[in-house]
Coordinates of C-alpha atoms and ligand atoms in Angstrom, one line a residue:
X718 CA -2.3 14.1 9.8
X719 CA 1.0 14.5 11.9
X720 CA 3.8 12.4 11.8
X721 CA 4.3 9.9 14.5
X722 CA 7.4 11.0 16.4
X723 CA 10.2 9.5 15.2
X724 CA 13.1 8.8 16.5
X725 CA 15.3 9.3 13.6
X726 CA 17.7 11.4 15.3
X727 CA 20.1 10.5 12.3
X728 CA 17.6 12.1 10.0
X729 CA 17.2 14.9 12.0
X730 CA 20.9 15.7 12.3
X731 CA 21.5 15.4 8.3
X732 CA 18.6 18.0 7.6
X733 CA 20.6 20.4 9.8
X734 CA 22.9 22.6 8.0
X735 CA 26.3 21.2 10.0
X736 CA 25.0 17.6 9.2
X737 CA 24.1 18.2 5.8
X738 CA 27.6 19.6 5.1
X739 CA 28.9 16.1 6.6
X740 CA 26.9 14.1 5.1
X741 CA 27.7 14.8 1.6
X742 CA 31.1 15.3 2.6
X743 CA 31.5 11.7 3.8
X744 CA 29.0 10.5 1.5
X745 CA 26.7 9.5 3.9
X746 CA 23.2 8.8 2.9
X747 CA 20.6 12.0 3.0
X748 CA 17.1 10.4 3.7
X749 CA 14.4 13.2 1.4
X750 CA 11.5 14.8 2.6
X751 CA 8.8 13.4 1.5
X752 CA 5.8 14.6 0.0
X753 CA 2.2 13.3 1.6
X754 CA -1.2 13.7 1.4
X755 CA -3.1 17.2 2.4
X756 CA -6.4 17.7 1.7
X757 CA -7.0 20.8 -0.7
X758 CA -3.6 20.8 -1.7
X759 CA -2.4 19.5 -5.4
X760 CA -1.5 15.3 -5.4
X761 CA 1.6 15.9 -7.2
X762 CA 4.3 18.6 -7.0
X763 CA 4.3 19.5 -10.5
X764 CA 2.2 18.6 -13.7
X765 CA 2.2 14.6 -15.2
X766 CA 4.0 13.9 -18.6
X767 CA 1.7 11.2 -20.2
X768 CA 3.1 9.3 -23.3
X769 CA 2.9 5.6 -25.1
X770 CA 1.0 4.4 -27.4
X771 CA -1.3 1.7 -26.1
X772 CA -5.0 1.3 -25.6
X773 CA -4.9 2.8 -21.8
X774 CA -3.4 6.3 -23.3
X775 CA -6.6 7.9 -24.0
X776 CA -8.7 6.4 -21.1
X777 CA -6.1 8.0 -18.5
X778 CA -6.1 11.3 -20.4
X779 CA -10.1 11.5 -19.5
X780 CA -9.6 9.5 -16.0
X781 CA -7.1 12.0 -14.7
X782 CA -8.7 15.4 -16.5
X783 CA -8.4 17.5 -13.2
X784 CA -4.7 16.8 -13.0
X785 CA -2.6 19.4 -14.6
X786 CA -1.2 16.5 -17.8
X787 CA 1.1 17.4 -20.4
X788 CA 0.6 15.0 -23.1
X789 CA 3.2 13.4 -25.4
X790 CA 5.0 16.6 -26.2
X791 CA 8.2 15.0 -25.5
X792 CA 9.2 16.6 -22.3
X793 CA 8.5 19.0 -19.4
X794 CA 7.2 22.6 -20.1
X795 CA 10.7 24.4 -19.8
X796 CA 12.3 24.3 -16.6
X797 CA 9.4 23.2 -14.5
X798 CA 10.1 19.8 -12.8
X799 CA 7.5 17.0 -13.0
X800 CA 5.5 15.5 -10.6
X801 CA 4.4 12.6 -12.2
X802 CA 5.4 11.0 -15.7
X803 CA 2.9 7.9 -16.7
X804 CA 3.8 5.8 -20.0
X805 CA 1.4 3.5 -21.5
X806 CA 3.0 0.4 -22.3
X807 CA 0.5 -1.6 -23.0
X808 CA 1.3 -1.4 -26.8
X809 CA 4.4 -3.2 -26.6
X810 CA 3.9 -6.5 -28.0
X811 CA 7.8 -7.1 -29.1
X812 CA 11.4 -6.8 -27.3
X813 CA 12.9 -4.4 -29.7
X814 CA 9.7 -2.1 -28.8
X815 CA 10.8 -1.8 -25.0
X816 CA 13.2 0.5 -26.1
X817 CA 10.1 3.1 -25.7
X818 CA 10.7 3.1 -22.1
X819 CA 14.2 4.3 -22.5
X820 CA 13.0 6.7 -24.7
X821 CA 10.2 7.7 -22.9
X822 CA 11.8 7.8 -19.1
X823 CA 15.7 8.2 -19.6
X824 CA 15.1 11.9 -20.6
X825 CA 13.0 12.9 -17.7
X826 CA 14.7 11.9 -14.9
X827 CA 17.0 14.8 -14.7
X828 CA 13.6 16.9 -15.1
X829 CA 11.8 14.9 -12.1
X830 CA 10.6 17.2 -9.0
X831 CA 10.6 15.7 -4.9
X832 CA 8.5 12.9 -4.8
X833 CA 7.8 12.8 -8.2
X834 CA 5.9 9.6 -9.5
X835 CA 6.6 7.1 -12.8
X836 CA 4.1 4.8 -13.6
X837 CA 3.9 2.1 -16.1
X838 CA 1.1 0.6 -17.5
X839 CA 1.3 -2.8 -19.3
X840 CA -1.0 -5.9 -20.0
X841 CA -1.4 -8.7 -17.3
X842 CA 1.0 -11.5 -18.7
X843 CA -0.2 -14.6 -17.5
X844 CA -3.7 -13.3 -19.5
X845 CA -1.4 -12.9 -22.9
X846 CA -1.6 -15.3 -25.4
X847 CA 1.5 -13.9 -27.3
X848 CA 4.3 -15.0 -26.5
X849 CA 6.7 -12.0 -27.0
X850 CA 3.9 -10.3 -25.8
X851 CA 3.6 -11.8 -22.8
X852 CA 7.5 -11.6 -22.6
X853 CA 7.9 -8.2 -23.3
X854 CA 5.1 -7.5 -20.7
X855 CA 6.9 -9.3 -18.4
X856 CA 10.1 -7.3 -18.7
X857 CA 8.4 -4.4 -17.7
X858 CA 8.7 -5.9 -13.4
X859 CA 12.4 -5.7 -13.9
X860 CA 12.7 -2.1 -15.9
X861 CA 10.2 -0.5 -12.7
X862 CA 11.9 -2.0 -10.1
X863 CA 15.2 -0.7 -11.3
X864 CA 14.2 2.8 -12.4
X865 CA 12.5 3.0 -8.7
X866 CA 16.2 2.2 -7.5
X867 CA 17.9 5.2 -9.3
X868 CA 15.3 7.4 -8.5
X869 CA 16.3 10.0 -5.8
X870 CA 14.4 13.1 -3.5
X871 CA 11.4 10.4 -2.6
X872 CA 10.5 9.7 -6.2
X873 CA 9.2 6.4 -7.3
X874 CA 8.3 4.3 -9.8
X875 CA 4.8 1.5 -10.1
X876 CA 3.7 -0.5 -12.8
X877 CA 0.6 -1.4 -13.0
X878 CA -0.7 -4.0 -14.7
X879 CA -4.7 -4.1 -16.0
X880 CA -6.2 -7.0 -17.7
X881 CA -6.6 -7.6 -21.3
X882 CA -10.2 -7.1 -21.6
X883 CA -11.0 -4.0 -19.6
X884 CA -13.6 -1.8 -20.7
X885 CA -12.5 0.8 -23.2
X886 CA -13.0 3.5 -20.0
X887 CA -10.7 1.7 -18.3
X888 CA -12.9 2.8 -14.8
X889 CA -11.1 0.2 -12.6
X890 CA -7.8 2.5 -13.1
X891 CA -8.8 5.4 -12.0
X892 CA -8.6 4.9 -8.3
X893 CA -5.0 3.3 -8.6
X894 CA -3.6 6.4 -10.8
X895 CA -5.1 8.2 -7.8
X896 CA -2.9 6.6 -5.2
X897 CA -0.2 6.5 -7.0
X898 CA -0.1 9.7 -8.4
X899 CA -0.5 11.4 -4.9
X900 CA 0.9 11.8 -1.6
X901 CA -1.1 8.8 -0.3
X902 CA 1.7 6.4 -1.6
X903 CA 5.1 8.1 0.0
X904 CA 6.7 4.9 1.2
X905 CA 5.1 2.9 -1.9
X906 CA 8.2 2.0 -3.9
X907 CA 8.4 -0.6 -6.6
X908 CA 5.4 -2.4 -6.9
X909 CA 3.1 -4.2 -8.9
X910 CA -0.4 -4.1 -8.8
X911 CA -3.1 -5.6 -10.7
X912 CA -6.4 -4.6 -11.7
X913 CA -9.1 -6.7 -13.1
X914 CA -11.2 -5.7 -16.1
X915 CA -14.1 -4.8 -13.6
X916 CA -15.7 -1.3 -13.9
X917 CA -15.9 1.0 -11.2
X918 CA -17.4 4.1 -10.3
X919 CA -15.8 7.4 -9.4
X920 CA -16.5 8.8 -6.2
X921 CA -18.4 11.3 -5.5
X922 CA -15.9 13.4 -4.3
X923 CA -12.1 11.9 -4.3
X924 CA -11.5 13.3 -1.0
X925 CA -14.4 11.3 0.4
X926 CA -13.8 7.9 -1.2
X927 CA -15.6 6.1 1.5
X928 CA -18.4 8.1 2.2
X929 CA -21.6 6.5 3.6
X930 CA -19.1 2.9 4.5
X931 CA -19.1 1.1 8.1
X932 CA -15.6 -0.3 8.4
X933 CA -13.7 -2.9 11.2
X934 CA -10.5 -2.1 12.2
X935 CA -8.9 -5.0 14.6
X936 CA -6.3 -3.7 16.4
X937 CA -7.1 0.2 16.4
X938 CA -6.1 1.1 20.0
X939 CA -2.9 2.1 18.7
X940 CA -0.2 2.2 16.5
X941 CA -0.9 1.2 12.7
X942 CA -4.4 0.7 13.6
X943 CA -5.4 3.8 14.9
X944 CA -4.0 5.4 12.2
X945 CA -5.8 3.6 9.9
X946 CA -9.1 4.2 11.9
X947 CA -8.1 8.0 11.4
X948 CA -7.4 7.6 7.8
X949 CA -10.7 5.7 6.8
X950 CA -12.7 8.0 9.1
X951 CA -11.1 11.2 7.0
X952 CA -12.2 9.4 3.7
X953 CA -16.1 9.2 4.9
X954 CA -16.5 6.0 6.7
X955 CA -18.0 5.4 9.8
X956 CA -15.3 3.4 12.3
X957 CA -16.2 0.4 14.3
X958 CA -12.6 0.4 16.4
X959 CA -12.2 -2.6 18.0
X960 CA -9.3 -4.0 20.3
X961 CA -8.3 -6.3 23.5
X962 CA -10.7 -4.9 26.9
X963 CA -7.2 -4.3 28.4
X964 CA -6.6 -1.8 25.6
X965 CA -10.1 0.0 26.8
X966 CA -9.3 3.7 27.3
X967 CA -6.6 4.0 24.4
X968 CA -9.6 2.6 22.0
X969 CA -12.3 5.2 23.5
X970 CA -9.8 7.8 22.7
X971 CA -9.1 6.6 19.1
X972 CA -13.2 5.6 18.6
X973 CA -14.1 9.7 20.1
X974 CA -11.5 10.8 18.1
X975 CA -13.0 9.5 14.9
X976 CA -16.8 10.2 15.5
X977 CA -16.8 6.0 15.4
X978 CA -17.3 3.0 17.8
X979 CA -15.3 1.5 20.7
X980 CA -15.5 -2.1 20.4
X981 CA -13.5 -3.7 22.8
X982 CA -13.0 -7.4 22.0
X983 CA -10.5 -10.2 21.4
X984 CA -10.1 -11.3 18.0
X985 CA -9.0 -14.7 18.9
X986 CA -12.6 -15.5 20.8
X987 CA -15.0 -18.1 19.4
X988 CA -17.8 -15.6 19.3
X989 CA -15.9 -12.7 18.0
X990 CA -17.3 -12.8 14.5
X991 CA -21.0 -13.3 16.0
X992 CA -20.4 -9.7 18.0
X993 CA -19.0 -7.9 15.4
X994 CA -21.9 -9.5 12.9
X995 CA -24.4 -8.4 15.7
X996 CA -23.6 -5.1 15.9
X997 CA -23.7 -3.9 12.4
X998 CA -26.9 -5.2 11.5
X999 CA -28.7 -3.6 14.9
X1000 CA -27.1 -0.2 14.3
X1001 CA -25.9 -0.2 10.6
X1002 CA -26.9 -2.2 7.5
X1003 CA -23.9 -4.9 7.5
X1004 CA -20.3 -3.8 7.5
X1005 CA -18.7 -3.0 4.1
X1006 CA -14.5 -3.1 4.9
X1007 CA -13.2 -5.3 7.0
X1008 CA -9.5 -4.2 8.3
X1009 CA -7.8 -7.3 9.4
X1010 CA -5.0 -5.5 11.5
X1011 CA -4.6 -7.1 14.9
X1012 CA -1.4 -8.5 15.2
X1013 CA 1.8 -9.7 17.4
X1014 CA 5.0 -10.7 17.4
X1015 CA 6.7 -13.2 20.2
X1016 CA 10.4 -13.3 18.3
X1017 CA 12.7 -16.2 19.3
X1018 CA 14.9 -18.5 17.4
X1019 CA 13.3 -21.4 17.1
X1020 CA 14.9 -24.3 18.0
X1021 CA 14.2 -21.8 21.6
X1022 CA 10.5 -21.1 21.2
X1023 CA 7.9 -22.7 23.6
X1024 CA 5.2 -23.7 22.4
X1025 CA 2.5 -20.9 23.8
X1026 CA 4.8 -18.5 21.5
X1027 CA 4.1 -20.2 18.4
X1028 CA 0.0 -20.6 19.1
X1029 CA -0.4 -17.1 20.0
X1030 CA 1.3 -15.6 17.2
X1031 CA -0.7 -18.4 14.7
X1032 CA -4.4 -17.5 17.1
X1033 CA -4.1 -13.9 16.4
X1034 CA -2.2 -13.4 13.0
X1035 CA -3.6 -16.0 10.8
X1036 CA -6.4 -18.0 12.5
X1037 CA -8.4 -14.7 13.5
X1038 CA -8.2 -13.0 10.3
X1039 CA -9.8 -15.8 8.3
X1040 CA -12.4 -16.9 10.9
X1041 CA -13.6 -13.3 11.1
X1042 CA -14.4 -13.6 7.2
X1043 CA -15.8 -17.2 7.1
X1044 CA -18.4 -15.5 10.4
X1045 CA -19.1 -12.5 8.5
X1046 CA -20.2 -14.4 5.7
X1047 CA -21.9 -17.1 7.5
X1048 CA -23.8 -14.6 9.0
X1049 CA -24.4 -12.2 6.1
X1050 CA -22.8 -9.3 7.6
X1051 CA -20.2 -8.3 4.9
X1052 CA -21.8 -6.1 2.3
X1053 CA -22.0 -6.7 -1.5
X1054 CA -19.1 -4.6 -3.0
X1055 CA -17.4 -4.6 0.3
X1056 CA -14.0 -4.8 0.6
X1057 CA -11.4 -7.3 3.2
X1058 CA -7.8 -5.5 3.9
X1059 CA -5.0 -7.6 5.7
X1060 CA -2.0 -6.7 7.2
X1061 CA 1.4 -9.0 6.4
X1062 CA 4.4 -8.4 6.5
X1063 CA 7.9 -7.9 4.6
X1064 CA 8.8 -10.8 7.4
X1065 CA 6.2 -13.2 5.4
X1066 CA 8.1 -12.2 2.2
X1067 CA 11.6 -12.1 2.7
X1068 CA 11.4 -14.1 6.6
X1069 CA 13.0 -13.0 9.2
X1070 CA 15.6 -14.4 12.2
X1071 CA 13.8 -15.1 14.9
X1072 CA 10.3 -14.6 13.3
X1073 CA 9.6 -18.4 12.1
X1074 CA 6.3 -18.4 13.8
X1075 CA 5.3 -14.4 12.7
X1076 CA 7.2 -14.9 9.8
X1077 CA 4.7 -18.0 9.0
X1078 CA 1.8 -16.1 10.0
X1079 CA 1.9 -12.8 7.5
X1080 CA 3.1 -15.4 4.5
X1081 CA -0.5 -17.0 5.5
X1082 CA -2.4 -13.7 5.0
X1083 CA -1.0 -13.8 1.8
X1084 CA -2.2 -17.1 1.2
X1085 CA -5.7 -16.0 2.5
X1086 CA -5.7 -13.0 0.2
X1087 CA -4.8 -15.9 -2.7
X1088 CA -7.7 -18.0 -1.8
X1089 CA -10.3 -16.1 -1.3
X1090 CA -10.2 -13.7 -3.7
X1091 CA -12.1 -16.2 -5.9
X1092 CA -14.4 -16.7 -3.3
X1093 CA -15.3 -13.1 -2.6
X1094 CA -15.3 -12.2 -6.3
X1095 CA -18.7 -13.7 -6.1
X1096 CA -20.3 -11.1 -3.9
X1097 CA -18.1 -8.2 -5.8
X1098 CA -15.9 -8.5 -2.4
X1099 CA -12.3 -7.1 -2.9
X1100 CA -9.2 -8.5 -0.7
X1101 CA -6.2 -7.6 -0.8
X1102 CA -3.2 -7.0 1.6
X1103 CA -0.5 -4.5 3.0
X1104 CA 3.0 -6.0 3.6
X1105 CA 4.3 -3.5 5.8
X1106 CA 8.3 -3.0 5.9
X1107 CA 9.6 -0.6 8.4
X1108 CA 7.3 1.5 9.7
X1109 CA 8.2 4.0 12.8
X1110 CA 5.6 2.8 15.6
X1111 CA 6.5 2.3 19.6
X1112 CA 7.0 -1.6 18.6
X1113 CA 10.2 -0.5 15.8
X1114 CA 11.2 2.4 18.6
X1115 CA 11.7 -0.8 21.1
X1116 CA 14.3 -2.4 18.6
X1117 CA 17.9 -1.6 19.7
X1118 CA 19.0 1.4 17.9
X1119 CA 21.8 0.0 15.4
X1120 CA 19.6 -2.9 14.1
X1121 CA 16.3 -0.2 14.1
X1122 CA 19.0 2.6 12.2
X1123 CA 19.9 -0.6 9.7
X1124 CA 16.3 -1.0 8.8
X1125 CA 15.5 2.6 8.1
X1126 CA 18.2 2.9 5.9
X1127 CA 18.3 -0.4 4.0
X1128 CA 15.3 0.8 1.5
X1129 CA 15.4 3.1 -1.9
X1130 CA 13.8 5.9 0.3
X1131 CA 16.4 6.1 3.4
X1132 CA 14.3 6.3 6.1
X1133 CA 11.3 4.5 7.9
X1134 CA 7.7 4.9 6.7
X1135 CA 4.8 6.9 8.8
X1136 CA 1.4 4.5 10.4
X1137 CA -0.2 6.8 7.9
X1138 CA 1.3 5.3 4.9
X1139 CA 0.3 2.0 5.7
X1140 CA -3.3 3.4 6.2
X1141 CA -3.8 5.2 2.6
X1142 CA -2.6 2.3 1.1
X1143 CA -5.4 0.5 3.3
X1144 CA -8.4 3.5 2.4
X1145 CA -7.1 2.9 -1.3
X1146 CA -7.7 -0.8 -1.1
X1147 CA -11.2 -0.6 1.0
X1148 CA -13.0 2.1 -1.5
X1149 CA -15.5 1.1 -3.8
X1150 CA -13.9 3.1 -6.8
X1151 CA -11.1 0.2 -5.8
X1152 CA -13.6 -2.7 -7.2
X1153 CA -11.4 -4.1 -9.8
X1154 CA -8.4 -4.2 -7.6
X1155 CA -8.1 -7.5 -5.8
X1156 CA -5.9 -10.5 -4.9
X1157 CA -2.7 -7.9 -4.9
X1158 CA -0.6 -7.2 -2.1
X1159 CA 1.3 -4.3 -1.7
X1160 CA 4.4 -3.6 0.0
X1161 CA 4.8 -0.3 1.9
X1162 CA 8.1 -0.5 2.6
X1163 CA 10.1 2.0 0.6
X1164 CA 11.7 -0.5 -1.9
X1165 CA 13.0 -2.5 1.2
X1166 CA 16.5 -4.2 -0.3
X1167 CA 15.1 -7.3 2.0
X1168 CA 12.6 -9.8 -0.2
X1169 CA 11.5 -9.3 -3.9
Ligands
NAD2518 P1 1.0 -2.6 17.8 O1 1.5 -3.6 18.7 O2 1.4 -1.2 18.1 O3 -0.6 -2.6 17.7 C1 -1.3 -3.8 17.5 C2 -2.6 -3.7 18.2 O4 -3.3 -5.0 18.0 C3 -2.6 -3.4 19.7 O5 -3.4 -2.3 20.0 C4 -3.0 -4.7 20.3 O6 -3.7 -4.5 21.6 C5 -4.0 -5.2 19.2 N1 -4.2 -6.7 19.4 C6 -3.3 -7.6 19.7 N2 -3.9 -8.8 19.9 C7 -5.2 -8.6 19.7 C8 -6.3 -9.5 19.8 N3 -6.2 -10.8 20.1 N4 -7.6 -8.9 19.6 C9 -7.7 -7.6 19.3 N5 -6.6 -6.8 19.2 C10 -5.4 -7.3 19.4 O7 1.5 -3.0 16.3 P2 1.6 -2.2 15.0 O8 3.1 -1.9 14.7 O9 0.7 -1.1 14.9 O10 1.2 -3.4 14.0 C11 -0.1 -3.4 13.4 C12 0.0 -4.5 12.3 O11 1.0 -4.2 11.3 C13 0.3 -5.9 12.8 O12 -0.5 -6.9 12.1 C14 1.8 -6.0 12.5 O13 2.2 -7.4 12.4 C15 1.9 -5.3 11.2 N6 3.2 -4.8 10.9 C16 3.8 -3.8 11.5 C17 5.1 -3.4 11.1 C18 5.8 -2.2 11.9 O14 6.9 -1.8 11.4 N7 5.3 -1.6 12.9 C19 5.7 -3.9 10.1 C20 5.1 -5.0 9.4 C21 3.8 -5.4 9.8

């Protein structure tokens, strides 16, 4: 999938061979390459050193059989550099014990290829009885997100955490290690996500993950969303688009484009749930992903905002999002294993000046995601969420050029993400081999230095 254009000129100008030569010279930072996602080509650069000495060692060593894994021999095969390194962590139950990660990671760094991937796995701590377990477990947040800062040439470092009493197979991993250790998780820096001890089932084909799926994406005339109608279309689904009637021939475009369907509607209107609910069960069998992506900002300080700025942002960011699931349900449109995915925000984590009333808005789809994952659990429906940080679209191009330079640069990665990271973090979340991942959100932001 291309690139969007970017206007990164700065980016540009230190690949070339004069600005490169500046650029180090002045010490100016050199934003990497990074690797992404083509289909038939390896997910990692190089192969994936697996060590630790947990439960989850041997369960990854069958989940991930197809990748090319060098197992516990204490390094890379000779001067080939790694594309991935995983440690199992889950064994440490003691402080002293965390020195394993040192001794695991500190050699390889120097051995890690572009965009190489470190992942740690550990045991959910608020499930540990323990307490230095639960301590130690805890530790690993602050060891990840501070590898993930030293790490340079687009390499990052997760930690993923599964829950005490997962299956033996460990099934409900396999889709996360996929992400992760792949091309699909570029701008992905630094976080934590959580899986539940559900099992899941493979795919059929990992490069089909939602084969056979009827997924809504709001908001898919452009920008994020189209991509992300683009994305879920390559990974088998079938694409209801659906956006504002003034967006109409952008949204035929996007909808032909995809094989899928125009739907032009506003997500803010009473019977917007009843349409969408209407429509899958006269020409599909329900809807199984739901892509809450429809949003807007109307930035201004607030003791200067009128009042029709703050309802509109509140109408289409927060109240939409959550009446669309309560209709779905009400009307028994949203499939059994099906899956919600909203969009926040880094501005709902970390706020943002003249953003009280988006800023409020994108913390609320996290509370949503909080609340109803419960609620969902009980038809085996997943939510989760996508906090966006910068991401190069025609709304961060508008943004005057220092403050928009500022924001590409302020982030462990150097640069602004693609729409298309956003949207494999979304086709991660949505598939069905994702059925023990739910209640997380997920920043796509490059390690932003702005929020936790
Ligand atoms: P965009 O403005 O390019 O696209 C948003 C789309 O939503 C538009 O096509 C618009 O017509 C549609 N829309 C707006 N109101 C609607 C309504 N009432 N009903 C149906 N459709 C409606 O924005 P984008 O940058 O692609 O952002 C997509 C999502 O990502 C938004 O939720 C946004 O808040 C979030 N986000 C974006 C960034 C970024 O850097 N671009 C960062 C963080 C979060």
């Amino acid at each position: 999938m291309p690139d969007a254009p970017s206007t990164d000129f700065y980016a540009a100008f230190v690949k070339s061979g004069p600005g490169s030569f500046l650029a180090s010279r002045l010490g100016l930072p050199q934003p990497p390459v990074l690797r992404r996602y083509q289909a038939g080509k390896p997910a990692l650069a190089g192969p994936v050193l697996l060590g630790g000495q947990g439960r989850l060692v041997e369960p990854v060593r069958e989940l991930l059989a197809d990748y090319d894994l060098v197992v516990n021999n204490g390094g890379a095969r000779g001067a080939e550099k790694l594309g991935g390194a995983v440690f199992d962590a889950t064994g440490i139950t003691n402080i002293d014990d965390l020195k394993g990660l040192y001794e695991f990671f500190g050699p390889q760094i120097r051995s890690l290829g572009n965009s190489a991937r470190l992942v740690v796995l550990g045991t959910t701590p608020e499930l540990i009885e323990d307490l230095d377990e639960h301590i130690v477990q805890r530790a690993l947040e602050g060891f990840t997100r501070s590898v993930a800062k030293e790490l340079r040439d687009g390499a990052t470092a997760q930690l993923v955490y599964v829950h005490p009493n997962a299956s033996t197979g460990a099934s409900g991993l396999a889709s996360t290690l996929r992400f992760l250790l792949s091309g699909k998780s570029a701008y992905v820096d630094a976080q934590v996500i959580r899986i539940t001890d559900k099992d899941a089932t493979a795919p059929a084909d990992w490069d089909k993950p939602l084969a056979g799926k009827v997924a809504l994406v709001t908001g898919a005339a452009r920008g994020i969303g189209a991509t992300i109608a683009e994305v879920l279309s390559r990974d088998g689904a079938h694409v209801i688009a659906a956006d504002i009637p003034a967006a109409g021939e952008a949204l035929s475009e996007v909808a032909n484009k995809v094989g899928g369907t125009a739907l032009p509607l506003d997500v803010t209107a009473p019977d917007a749930g009843a349409k969408i609910a209407a429509l899958v069960k006269s020409r599909h069998s329900g809807l199984d992903i739901v892509v809450n992506n429809a949003g807007i900002t109307r930035d201004k300080l607030l003791a200067n905002m009128d009042e029709s700025k703050w309802n509109s942002v509140m109408a289409v960011n927060l109240k939409a999002p959550k009446q669309l699931v309560d209709d779905l349900l009400a009307a028994d449109a949203l499939n059994e294993g099906g899956s919600v995915v909203d969009v926040s925000s880094i501005a709902g984590i970390a706020g943002n000046r003249g953003q009280t009333n988006y800023g409020a808005t994108k913390a609320g789809v996290i509370g949503i995601v909080d609340a109803y994952t419960p609620v969902l659990a009980k038809k085996n429906i997943t939510i989760n969420a996508v906090a966006p940080g910068f991401i190069e679209t025609a709304m961060t191009a508008a943004i005057p050029l220092a403050t928009r330079q500022a924001g590409r640069l302020m982030n462990s990665l150097q640069q602004g993400g693609q729409t298309v990271d956003v949207a494999e973090t979304i086709s991660y979340f949505a598939a069905p081999s994702s059925a023990a991942v739910t209640g997380n959100v997920v920043r796509v932001c490059g390690q932003s230095l702005l929020g936790a």
